[in-house]
PDB file of C-alpha atoms in Angstrom:
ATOM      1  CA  UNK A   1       0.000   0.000   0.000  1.00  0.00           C
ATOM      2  CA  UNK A   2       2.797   1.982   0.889  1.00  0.00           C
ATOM      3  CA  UNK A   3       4.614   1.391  -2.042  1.00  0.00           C
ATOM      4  CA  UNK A   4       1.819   1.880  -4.488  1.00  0.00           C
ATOM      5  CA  UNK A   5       0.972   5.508  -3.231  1.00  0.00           C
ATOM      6  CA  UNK A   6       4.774   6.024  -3.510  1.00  0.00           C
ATOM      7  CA  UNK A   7       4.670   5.122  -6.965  1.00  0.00           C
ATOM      8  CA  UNK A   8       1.275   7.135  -7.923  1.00  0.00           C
ATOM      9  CA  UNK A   9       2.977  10.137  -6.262  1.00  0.00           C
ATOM     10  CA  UNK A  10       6.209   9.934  -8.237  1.00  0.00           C
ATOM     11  CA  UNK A  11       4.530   8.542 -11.714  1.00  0.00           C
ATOM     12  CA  UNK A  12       1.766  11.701 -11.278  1.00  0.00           C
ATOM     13  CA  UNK A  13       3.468  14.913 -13.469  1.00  0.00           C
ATOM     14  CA  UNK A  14       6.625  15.209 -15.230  1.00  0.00           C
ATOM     15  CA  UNK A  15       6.949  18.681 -14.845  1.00  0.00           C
ATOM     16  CA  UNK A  16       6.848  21.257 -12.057  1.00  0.00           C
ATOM     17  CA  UNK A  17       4.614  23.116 -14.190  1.00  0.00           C
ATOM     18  CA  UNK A  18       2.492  19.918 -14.652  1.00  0.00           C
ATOM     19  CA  UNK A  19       2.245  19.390 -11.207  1.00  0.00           C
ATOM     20  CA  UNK A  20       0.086  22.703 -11.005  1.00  0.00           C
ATOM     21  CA  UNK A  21      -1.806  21.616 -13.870  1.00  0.00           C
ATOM     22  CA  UNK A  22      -2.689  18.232 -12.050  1.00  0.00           C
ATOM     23  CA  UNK A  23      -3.489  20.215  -9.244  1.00  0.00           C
ATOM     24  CA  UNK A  24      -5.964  22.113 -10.035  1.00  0.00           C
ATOM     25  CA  UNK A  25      -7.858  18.925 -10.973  1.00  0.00           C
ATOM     26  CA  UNK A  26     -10.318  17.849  -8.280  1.00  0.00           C
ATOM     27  CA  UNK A  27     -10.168  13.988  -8.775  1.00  0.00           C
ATOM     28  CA  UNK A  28      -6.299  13.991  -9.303  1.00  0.00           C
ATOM     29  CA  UNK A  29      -5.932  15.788  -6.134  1.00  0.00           C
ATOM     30  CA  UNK A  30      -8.431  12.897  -4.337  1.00  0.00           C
ATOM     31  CA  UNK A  31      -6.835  10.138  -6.096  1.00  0.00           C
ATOM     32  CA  UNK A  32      -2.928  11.575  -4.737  1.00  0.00           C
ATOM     33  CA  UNK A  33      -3.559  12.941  -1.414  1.00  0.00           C
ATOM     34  CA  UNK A  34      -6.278  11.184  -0.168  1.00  0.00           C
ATOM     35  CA  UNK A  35      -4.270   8.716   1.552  1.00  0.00           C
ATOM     36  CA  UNK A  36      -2.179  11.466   3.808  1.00  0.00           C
ATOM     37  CA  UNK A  37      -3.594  10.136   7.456  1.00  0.00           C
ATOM     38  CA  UNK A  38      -3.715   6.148   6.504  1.00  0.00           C
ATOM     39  CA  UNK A  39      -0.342   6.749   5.167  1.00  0.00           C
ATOM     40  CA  UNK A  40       1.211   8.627   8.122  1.00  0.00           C
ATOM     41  CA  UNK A  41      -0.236   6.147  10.241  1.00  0.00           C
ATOM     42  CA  UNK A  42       1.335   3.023   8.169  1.00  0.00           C
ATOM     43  CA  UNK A  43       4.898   4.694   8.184  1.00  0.00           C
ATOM     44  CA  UNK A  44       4.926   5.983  11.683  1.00  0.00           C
ATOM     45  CA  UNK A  45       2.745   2.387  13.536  1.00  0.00           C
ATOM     46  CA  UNK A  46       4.723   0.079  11.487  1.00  0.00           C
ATOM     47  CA  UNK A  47       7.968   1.000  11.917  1.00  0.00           C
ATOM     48  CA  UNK A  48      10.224   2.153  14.515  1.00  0.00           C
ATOM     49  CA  UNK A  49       9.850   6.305  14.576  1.00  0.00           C
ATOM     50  CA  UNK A  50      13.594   6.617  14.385  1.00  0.00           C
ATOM     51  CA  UNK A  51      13.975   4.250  11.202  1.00  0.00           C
ATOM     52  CA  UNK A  52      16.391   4.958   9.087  1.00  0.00           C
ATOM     53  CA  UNK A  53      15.958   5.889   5.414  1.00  0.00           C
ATOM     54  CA  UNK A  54      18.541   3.670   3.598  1.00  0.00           C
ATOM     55  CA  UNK A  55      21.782   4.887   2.658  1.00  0.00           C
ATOM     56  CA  UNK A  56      24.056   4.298  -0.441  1.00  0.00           C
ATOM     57  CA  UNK A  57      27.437   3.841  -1.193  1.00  0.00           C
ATOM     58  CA  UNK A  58      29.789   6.641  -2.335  1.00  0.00           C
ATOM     59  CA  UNK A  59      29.837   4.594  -5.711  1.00  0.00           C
ATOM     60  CA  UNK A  60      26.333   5.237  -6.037  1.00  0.00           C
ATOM     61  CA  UNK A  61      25.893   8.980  -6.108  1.00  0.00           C
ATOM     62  CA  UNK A  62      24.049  10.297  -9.171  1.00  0.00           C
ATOM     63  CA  UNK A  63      26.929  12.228 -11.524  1.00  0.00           C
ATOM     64  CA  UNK A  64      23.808  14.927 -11.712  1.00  0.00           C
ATOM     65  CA  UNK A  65      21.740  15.900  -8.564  1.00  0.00           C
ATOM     66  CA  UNK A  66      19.103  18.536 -10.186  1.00  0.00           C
ATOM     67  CA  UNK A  67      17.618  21.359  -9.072  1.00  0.00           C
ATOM     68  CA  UNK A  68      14.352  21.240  -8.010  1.00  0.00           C
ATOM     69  CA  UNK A  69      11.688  23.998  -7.401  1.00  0.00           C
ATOM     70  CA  UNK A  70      13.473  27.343  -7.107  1.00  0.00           C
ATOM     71  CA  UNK A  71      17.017  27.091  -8.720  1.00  0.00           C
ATOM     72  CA  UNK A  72      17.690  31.331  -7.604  1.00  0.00           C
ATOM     73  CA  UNK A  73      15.501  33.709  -5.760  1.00  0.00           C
ATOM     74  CA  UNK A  74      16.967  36.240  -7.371  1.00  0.00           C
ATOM     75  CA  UNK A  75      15.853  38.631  -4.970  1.00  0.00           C
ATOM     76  CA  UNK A  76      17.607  41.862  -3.979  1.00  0.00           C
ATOM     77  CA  UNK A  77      18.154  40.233  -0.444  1.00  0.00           C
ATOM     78  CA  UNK A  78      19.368  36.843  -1.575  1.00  0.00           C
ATOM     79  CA  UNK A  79      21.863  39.248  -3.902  1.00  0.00           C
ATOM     80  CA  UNK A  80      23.213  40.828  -1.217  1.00  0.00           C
ATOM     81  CA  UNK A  81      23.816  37.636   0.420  1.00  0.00           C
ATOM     82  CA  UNK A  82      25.459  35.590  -1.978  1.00  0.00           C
ATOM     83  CA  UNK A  83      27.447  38.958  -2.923  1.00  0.00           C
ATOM     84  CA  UNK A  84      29.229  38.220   0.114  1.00  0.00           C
ATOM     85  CA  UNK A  85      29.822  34.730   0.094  1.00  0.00           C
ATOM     86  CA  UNK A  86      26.658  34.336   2.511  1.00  0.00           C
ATOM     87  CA  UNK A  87      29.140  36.165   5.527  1.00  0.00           C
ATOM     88  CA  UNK A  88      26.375  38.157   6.443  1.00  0.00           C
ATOM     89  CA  UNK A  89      23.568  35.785   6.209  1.00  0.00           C
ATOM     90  CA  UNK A  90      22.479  34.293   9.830  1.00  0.00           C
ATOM     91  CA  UNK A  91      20.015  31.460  10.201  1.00  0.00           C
ATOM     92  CA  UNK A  92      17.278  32.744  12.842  1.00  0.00           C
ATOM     93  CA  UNK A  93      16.242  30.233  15.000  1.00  0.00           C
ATOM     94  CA  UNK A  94      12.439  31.656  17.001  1.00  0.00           C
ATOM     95  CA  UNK A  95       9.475  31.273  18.295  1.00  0.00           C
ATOM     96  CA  UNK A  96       8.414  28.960  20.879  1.00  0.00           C
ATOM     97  CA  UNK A  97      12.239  28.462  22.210  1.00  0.00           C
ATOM     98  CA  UNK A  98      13.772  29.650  25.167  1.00  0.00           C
ATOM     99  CA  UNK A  99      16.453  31.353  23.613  1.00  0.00           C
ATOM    100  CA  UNK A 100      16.350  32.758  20.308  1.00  0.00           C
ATOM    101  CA  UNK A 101      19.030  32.119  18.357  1.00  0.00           C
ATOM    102  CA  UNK A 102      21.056  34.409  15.391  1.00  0.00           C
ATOM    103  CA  UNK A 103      24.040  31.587  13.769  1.00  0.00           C
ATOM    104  CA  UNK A 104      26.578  32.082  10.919  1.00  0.00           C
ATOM    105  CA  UNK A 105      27.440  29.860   8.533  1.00  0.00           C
ATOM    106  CA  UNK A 106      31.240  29.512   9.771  1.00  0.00           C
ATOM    107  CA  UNK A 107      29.256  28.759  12.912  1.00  0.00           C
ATOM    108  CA  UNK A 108      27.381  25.936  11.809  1.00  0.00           C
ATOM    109  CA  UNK A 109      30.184  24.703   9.994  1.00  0.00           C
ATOM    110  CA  UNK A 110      32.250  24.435  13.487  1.00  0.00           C
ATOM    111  CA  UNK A 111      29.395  22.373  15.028  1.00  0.00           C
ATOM    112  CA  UNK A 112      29.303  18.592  14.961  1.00  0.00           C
ATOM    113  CA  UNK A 113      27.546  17.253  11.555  1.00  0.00           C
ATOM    114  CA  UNK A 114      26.256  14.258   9.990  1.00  0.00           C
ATOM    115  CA  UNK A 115      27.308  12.848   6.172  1.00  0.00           C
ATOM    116  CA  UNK A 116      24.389  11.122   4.579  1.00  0.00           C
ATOM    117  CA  UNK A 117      24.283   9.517   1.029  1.00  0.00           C
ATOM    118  CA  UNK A 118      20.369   9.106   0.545  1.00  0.00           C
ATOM    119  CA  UNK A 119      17.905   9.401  -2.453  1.00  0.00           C
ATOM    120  CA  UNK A 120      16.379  12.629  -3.110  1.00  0.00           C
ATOM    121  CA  UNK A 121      12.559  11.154  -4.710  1.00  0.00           C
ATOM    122  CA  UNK A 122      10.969  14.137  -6.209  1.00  0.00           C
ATOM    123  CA  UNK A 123       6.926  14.093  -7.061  1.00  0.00           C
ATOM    124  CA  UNK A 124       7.854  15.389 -10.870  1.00  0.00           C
ATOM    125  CA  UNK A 125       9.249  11.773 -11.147  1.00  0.00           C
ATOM    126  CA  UNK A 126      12.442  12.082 -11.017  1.00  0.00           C
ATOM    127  CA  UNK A 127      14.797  10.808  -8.234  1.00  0.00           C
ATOM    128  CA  UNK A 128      18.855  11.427  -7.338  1.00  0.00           C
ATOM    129  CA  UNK A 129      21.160  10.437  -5.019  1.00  0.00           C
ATOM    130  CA  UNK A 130      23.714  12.729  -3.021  1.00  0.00           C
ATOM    131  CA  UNK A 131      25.920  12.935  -0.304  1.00  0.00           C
ATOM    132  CA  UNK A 132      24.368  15.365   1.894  1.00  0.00           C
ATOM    133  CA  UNK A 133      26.704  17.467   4.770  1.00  0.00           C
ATOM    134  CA  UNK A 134      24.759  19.296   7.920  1.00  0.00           C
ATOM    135  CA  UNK A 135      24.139  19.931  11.193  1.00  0.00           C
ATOM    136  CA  UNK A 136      21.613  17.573  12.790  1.00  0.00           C
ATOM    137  CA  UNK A 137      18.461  20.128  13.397  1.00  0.00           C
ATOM    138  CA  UNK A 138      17.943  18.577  16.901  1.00  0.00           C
ATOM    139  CA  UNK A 139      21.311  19.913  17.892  1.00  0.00           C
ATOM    140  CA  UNK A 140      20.223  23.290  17.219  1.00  0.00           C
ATOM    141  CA  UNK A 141      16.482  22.701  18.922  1.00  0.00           C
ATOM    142  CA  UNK A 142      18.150  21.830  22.016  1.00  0.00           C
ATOM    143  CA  UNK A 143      20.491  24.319  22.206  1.00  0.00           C
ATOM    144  CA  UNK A 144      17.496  27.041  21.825  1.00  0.00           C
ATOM    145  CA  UNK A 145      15.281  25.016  24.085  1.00  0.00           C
ATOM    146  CA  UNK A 146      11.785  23.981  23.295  1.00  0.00           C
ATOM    147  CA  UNK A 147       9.126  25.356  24.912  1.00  0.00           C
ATOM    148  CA  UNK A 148       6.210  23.754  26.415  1.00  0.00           C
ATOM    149  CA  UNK A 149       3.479  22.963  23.847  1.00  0.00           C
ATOM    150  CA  UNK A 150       6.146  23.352  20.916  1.00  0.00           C
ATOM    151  CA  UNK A 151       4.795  20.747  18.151  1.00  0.00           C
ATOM    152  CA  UNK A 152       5.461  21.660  14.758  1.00  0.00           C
ATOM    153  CA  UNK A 153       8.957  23.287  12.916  1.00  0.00           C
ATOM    154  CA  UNK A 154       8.280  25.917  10.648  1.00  0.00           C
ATOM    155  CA  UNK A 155      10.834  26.689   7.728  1.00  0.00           C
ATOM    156  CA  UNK A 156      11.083  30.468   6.454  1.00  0.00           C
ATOM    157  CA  UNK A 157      12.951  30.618   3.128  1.00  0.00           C
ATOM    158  CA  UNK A 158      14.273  33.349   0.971  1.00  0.00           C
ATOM    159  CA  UNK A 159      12.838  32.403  -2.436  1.00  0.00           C
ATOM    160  CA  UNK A 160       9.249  33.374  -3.437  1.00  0.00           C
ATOM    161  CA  UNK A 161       6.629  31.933  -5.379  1.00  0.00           C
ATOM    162  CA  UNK A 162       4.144  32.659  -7.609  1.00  0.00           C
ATOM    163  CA  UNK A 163       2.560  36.481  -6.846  1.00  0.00           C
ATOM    164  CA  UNK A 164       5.654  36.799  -4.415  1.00  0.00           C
ATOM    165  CA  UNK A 165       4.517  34.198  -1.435  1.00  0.00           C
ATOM    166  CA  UNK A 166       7.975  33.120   0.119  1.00  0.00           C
ATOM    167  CA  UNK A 167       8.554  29.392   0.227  1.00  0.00           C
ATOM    168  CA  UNK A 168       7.631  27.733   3.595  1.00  0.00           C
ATOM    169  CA  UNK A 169       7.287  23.923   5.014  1.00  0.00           C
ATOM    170  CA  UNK A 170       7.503  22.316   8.128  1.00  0.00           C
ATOM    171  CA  UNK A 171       7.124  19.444  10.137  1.00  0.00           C
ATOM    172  CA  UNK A 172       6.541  17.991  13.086  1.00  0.00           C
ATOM    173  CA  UNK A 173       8.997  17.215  16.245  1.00  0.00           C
ATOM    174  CA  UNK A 174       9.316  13.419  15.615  1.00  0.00           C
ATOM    175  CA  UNK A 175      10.824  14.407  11.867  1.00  0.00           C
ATOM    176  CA  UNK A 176      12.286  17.507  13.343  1.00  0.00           C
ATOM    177  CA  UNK A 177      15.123  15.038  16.052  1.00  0.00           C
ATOM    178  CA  UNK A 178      14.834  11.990  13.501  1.00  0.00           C
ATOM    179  CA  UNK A 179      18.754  11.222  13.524  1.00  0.00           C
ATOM    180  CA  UNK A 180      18.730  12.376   9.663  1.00  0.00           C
ATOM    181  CA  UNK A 181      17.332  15.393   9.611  1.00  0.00           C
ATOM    182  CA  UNK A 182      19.972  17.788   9.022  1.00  0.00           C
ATOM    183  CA  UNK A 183      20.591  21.211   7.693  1.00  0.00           C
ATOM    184  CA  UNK A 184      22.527  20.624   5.052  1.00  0.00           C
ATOM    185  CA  UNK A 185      25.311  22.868   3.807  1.00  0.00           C
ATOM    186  CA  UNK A 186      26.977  20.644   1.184  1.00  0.00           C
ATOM    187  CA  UNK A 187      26.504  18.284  -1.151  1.00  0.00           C
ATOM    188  CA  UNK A 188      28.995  15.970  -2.894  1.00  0.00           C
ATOM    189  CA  UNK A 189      31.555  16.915  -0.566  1.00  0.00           C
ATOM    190  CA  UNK A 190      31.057  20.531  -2.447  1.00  0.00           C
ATOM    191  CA  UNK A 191      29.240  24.237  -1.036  1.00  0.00           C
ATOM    192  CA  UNK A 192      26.008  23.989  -1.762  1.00  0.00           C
ATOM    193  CA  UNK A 193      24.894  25.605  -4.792  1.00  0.00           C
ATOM    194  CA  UNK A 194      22.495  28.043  -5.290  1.00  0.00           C
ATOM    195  CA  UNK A 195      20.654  25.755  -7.438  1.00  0.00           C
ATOM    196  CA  UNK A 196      20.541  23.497  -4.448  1.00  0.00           C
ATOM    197  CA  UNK A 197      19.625  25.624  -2.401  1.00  0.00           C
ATOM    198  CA  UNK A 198      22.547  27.811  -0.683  1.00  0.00           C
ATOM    199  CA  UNK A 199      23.634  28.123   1.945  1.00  0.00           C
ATOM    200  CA  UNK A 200      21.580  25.703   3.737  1.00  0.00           C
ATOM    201  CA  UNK A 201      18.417  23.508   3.393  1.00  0.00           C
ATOM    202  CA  UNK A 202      16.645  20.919   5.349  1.00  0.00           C
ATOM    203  CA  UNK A 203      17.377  17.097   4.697  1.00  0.00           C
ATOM    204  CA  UNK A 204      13.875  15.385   6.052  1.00  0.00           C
ATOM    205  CA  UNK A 205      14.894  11.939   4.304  1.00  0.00           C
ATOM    206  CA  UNK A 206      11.709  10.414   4.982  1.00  0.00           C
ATOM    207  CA  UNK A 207       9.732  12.475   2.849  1.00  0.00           C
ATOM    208  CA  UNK A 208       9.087  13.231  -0.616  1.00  0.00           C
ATOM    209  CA  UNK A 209      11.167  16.241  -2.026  1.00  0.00           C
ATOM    210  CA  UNK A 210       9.282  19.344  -1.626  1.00  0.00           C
ATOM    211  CA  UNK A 211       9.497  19.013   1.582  1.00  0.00           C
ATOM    212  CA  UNK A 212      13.536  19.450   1.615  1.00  0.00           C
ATOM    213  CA  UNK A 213      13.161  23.064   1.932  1.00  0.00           C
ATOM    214  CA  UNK A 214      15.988  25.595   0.359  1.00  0.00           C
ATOM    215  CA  UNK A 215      16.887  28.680   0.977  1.00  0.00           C
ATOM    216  CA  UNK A 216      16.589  28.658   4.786  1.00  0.00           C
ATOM    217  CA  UNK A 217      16.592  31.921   6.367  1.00  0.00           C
ATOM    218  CA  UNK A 218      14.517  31.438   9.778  1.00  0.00           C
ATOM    219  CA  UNK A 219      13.183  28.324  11.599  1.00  0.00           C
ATOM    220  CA  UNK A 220      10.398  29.314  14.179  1.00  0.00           C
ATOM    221  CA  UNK A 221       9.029  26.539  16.575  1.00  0.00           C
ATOM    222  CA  UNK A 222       5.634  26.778  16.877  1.00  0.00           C
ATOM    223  CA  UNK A 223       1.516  25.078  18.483  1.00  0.00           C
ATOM    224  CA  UNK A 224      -0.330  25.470  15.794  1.00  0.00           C
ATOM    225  CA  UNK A 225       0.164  25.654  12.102  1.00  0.00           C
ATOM    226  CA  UNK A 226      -3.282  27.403  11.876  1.00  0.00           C
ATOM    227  CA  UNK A 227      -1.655  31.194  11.385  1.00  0.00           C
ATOM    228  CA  UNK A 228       1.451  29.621   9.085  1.00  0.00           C
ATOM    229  CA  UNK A 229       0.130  30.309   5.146  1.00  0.00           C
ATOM    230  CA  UNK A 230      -3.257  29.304   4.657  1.00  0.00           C
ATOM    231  CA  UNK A 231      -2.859  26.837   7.871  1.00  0.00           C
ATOM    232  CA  UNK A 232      -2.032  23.789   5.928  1.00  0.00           C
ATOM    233  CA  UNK A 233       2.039  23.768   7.342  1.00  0.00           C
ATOM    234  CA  UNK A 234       3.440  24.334   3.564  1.00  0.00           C
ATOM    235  CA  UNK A 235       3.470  26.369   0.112  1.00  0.00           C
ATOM    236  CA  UNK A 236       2.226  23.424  -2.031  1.00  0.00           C
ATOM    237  CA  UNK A 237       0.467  22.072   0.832  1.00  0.00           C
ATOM    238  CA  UNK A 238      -1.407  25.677   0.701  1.00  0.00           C
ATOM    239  CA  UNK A 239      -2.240  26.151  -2.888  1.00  0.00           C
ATOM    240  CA  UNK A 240      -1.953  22.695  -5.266  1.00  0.00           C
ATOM    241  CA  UNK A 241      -3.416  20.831  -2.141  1.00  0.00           C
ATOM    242  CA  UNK A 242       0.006  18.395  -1.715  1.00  0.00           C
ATOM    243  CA  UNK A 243      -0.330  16.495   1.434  1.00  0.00           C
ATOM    244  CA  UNK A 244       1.247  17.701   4.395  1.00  0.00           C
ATOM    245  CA  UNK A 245       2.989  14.436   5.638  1.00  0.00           C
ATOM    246  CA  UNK A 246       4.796  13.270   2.197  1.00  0.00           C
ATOM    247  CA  UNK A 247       6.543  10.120   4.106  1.00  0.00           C
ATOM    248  CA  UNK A 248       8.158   7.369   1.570  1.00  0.00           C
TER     249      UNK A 248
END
């Protein structure tokens, strides 16, 4: 069952432009989504909540890792970022913490990290495999402290969509300290790209690939996602009507 929604999500558009088309459609929406709570429920009852997704051998890295969504904000703020080799760019760390935090990206690079080498499944169709370099996001939760009645991760990013909505997701806490979700700040042993998402992104590698969020600017712990977007915890999850938990 698992396996077969997998492959309806991945088989369902070929292009990111076809996935809006699809969208729109009523019954393709039903026949893709429908499945979101029986789904979560399979992934997180039948196995272990800290199951790993697998991992690959360095051999087995795709020569070509594309882009997907956003390949460059190309806004006057994300300019004056990468003008600067991201030095003045700070990842914001908020909300429902203890201690707010402002960190570099020298400073994340100092901090203990995790290498991954995992497939990136995308719902265009397409799927990649990279070796992924970041700091494990429950590092950073715990060193900001989690307040009482914290239950979802909210990702602010710095490229905007269609009519100029910026890019959000999130998730909840068991993703948020699953021991591969990262913030990842290379890929192939390389700088991320911008195509990739520079400077960092999350690495959620149970989930389908628009939920690896780019661009990260601000991560705000939060109760509710009722006030986030339209209250639905992500851009596509907003307007094409893409599940919230994407879990492969």
């Amino acid at each position: 069952m698992i396996l077969g929604r997998r492959s309806l999500l991945l088989g369902a558009a070929a292009t990111l432009a076809g996935c809006d088309r699809l969208a729109q459609q009523e019954s393709v929406r039903n026949a893709l989504f429908s499945a979101e709570n029986f789904h979560k429920w399979a992934q997180r009852g039948l196995m272990a909540r800290d199951a790993l997704a697998h991992e690959f051998r360095p051999d087995q890295i795709s020569p070509i890792f594309r882009a997907n969504g956003t390949s460059n904000p190309n806004t006057p703020d994300y300019k004056a970022i990468w003008r600067t080799g991201f030095a003045d760019w700070r990842l914001r760390i908020d909300g429902m913490v203890a201690k707010h935090l402002s960190l570099s990206l020298s400073h994340l690079h100092s901090l203990p990290h995790r290498e991954q080498i995992t497939r990136h499944d995308c719902v265009e169709g397409w799927s990649a495999i990279g070796k992924w370099r970041g700091v494990p996001l429950k590092l950073l939760l715990d060193a900001a402290g989690l307040r009482s009645g914290a239950r979802y991760i909210v990702f602010h990013c710095a490229d905007r969509m269609g009519g100029g909505a910026p890019y959000y997701e999130s998730i909840d806490l068991i993703d948020a300290f699953h021991p591969q979700t990262i913030l990842a700040f290379a890929l192939n042993d390389k700088p991320l790209s911008v195509a990739n998402g520079a400077p960092l992104r999350l690495r959620v590698e149970r989930q389908l690939g628009y939920k690896q969020a780019k661009y990260l600017m601000r991560i705000e712990a939060v109760d509710s996602l009722g006030a986030i977007g339209r209250g639905k915890g992500g851009y596509w999850e907003d307007y094409a009507g893409y599940d919230w938990y994407a879990g492969i």
